[in-house]
Short mmCIF file of C-alpha atoms in Angstrom, two decimals:
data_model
loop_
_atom_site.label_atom_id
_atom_site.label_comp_id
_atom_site.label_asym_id
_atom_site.label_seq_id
_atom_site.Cartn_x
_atom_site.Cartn_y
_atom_site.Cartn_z
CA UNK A 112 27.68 14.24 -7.37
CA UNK A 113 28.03 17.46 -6.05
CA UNK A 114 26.69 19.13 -9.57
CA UNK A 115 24.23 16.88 -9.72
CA UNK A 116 22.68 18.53 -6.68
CA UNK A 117 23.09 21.69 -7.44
CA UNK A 118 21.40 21.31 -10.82
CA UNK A 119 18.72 19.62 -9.47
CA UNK A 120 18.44 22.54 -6.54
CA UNK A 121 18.39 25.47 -9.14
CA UNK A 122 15.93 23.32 -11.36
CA UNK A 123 13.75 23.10 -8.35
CA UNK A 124 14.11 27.07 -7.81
CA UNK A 125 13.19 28.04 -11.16
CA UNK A 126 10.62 25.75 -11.14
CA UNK A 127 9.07 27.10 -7.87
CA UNK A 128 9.43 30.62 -8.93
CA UNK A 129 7.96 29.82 -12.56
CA UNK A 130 4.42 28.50 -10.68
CA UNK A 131 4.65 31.69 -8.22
CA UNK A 132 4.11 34.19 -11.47
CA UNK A 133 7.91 36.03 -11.04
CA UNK A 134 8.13 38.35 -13.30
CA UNK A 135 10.26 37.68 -16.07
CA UNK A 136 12.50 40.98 -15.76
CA UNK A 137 13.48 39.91 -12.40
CA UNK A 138 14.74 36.23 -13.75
CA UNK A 139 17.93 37.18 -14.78
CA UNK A 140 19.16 38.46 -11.40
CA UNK A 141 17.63 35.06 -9.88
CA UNK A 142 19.73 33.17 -12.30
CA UNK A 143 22.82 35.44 -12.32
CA UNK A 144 22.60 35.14 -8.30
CA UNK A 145 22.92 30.89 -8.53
CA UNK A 146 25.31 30.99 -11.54
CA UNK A 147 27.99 32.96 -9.29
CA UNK A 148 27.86 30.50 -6.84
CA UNK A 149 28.28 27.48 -9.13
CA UNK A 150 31.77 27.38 -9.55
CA UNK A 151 32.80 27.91 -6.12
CA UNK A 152 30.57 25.34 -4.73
CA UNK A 153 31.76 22.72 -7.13
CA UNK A 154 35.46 23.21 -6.54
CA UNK A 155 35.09 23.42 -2.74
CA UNK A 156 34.37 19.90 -2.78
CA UNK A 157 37.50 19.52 -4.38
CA UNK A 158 39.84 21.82 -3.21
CA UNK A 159 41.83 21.10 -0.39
CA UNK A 160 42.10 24.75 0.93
CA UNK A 161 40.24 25.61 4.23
CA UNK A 162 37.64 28.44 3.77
CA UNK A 163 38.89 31.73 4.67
CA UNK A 164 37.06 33.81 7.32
CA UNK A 165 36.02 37.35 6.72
CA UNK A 166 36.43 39.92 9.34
CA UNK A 167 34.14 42.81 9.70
CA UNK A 168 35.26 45.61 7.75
CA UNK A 169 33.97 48.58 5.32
CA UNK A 170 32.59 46.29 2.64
CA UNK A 171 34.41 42.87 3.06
CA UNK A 172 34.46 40.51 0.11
CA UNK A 173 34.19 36.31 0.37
CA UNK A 174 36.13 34.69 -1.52
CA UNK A 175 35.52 30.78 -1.08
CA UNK A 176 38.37 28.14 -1.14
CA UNK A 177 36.76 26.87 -4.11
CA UNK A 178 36.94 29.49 -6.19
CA UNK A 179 40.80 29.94 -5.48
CA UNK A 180 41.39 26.53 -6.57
CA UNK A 181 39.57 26.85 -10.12
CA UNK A 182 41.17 29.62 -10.79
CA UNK A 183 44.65 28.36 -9.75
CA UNK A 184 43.58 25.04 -12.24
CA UNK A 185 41.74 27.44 -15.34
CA UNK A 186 44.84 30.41 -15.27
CA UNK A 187 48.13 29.04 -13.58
CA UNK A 188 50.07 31.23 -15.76
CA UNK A 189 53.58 32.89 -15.05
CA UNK A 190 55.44 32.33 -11.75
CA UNK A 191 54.30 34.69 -9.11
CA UNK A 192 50.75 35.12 -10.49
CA UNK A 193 49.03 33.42 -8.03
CA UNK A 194 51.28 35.39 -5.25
CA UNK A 195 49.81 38.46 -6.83
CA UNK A 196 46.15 37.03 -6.63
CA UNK A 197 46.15 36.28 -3.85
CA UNK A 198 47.68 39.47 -2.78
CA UNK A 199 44.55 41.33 -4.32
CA UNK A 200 42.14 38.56 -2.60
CA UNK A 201 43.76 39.78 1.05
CA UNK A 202 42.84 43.21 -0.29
CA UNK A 203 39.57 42.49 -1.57
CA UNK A 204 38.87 40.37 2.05
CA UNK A 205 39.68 43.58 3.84
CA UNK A 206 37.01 45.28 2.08
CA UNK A 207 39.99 47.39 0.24
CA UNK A 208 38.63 46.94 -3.70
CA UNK A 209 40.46 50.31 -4.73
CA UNK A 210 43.85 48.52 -3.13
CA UNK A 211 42.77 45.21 -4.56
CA UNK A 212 42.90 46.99 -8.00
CA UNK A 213 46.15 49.12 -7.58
CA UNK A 214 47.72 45.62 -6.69
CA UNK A 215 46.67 44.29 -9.91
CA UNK A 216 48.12 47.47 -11.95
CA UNK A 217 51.19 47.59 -9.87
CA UNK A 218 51.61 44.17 -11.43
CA UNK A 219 50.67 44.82 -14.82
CA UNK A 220 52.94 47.76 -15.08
CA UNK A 221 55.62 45.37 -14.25
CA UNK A 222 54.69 42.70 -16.69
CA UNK A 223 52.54 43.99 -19.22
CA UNK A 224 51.95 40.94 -21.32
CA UNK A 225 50.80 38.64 -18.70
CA UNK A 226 46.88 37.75 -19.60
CA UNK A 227 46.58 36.41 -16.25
CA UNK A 228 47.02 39.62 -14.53
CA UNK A 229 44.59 41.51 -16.75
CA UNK A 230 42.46 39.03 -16.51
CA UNK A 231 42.61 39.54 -12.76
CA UNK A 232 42.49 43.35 -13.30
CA UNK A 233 39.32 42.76 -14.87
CA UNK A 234 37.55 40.91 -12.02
CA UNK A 235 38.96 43.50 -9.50
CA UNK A 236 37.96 46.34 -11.10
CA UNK A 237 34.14 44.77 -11.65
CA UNK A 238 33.85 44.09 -7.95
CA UNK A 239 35.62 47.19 -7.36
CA UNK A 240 32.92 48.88 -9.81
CA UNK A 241 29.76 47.08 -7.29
CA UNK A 242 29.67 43.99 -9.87
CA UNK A 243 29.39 46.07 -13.07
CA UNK A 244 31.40 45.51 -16.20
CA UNK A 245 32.63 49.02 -16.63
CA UNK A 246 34.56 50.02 -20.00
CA UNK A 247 37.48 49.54 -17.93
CA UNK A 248 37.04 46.13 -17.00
CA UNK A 249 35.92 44.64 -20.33
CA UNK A 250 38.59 46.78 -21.43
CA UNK A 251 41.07 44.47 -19.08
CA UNK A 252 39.34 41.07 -20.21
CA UNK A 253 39.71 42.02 -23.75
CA UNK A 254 43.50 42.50 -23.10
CA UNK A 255 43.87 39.38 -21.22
CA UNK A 256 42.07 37.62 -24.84
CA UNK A 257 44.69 39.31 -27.22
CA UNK A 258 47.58 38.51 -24.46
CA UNK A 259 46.36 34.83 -24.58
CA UNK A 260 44.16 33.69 -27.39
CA UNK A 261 44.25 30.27 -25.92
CA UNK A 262 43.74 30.34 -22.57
CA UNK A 263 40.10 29.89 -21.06
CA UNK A 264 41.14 31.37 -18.30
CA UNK A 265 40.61 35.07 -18.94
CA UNK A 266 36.93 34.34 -21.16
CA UNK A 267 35.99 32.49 -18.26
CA UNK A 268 36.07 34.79 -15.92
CA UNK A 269 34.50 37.27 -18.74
CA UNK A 270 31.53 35.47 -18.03
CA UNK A 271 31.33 35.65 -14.50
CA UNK A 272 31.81 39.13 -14.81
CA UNK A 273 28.24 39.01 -17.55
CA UNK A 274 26.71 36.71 -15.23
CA UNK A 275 27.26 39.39 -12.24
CA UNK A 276 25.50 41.63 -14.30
CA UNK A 277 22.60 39.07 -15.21
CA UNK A 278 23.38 39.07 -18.53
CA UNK A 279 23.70 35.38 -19.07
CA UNK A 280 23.08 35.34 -22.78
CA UNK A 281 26.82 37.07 -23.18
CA UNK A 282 28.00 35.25 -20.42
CA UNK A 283 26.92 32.16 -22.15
CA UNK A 284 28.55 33.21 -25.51
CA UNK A 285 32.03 33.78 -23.56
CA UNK A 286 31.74 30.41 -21.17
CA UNK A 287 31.44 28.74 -24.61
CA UNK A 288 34.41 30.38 -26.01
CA UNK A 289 36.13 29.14 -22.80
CA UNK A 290 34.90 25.50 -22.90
CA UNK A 291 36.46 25.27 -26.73
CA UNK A 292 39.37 26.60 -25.45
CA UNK A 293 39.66 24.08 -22.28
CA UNK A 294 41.77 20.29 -23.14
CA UNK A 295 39.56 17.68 -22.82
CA UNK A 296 41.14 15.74 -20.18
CA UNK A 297 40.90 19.18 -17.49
CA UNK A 298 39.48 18.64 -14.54
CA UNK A 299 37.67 22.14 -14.44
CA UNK A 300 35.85 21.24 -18.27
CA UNK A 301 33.00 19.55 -16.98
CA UNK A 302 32.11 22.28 -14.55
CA UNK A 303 32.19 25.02 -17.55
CA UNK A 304 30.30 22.83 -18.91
CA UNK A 305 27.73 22.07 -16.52
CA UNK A 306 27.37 25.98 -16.16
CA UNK A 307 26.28 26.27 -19.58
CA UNK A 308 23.82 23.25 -18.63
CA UNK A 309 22.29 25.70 -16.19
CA UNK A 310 22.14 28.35 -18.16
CA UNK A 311 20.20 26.86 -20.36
CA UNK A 312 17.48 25.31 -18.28
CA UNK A 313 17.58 29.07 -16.96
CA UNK A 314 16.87 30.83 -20.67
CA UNK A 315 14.27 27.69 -21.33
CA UNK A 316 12.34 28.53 -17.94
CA UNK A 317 12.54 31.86 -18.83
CA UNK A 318 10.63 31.32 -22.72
CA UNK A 319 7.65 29.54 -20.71
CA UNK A 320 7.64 31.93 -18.04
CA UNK A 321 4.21 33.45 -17.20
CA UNK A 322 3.81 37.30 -18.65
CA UNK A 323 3.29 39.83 -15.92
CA UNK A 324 0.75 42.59 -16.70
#
């Protein structure tokens, strides 16, 4: 129900913008803002973990409940992956993104085949990097793809990282990957899914958007 909403919501904003004569350069950061927040909001109305509050500090990151729990359910991997996460989340919390990142490669060097930790590396070093996928991130996603071909974990979050940018149309082609890669019966498919669903109300607004001159 709670997708439902939030479809209908971003529908609405598009909408509202399309009749107010945005210009069409400045859509993708509209949509890329809306799409980062879909995932989170979905799975805090299932998670069962409190939100987290964030302290004034340098340059403080949230990270939602929510957004722990998909990524528990989408990459559980190894034992003590989700220690280390979370680890880099504290760091990331305190505003610490360079410390956040050294957690990550601390834990790489000690287990360099686990796609789950590059895949983390790579959404460190993007925040880390103001939201920009720097060779060195998509250099840490691709890693986490050869590490685990199967997992939709670590295109998943390839996307996010696209979306941050607002480049949906890549972030699109790797949510895809990640939805063929998901088991039918997951509980996190239908909300890869209904991301897709907004990105592509997004790109159709976008076509029939009003030219700025």
């Amino acid at each position: 129900m709670g997708w439902i909403l939030l479809l209908l919501i971003g529908c609405a904003s598009i909408t509202v913008l399309w009749f107010a004569g945005l210009a069409r350069g400045l859509w993708m950061f509209v949509a890329s803002a809306l799409m980062l927040g879909a995932a989170g909001y979905a799975w805090q109305q299932r998670a069962t973990l409190p939100g987290h509050p964030v302290e004034a500090d340098s340059k403080p990151v949230e990270i939602e409940g929510g957004l722990v729990a998909f990524r528990e359910a989408i990459m559980p991997g190894k034992p003590g992956d989700a220690r280390i996460l979370t680890a880099a989340d504290d760091k990331l919390r305190e505003g610490n993104t360079e410390a956040a990142v050294q957690v990550m490669l601390d834990a790489i060097a000690r287990d360099p085949g686990d796609a789950v930790l590059w895949a983390g590396l790579g959404s460190a070093v993007a925040t880390h990097d103001g939201g920009q996928l720097s060779p060195t991130a998509l250099f840490a996603f691709r890693r986490a793809m050869a590490l685990g071909p199967d997992q939709p974990g670590p295109p998943f979050y390839l996307g996010m990282a696209y979306a941050q940018t607002g480049d949906l149309a890549t972030a699109k082609i790797s949510w895809l990957r990640a939805l063929a890669l998901t088991p039918r019966d997951a509980p996190y498919r239908i909300d890869i899914a209904e991301q897709l669903a907004m990105i592509d109300q997004f790109q159709a607004m976008n076509a029939n958007a009003p030219q700025k001159r």
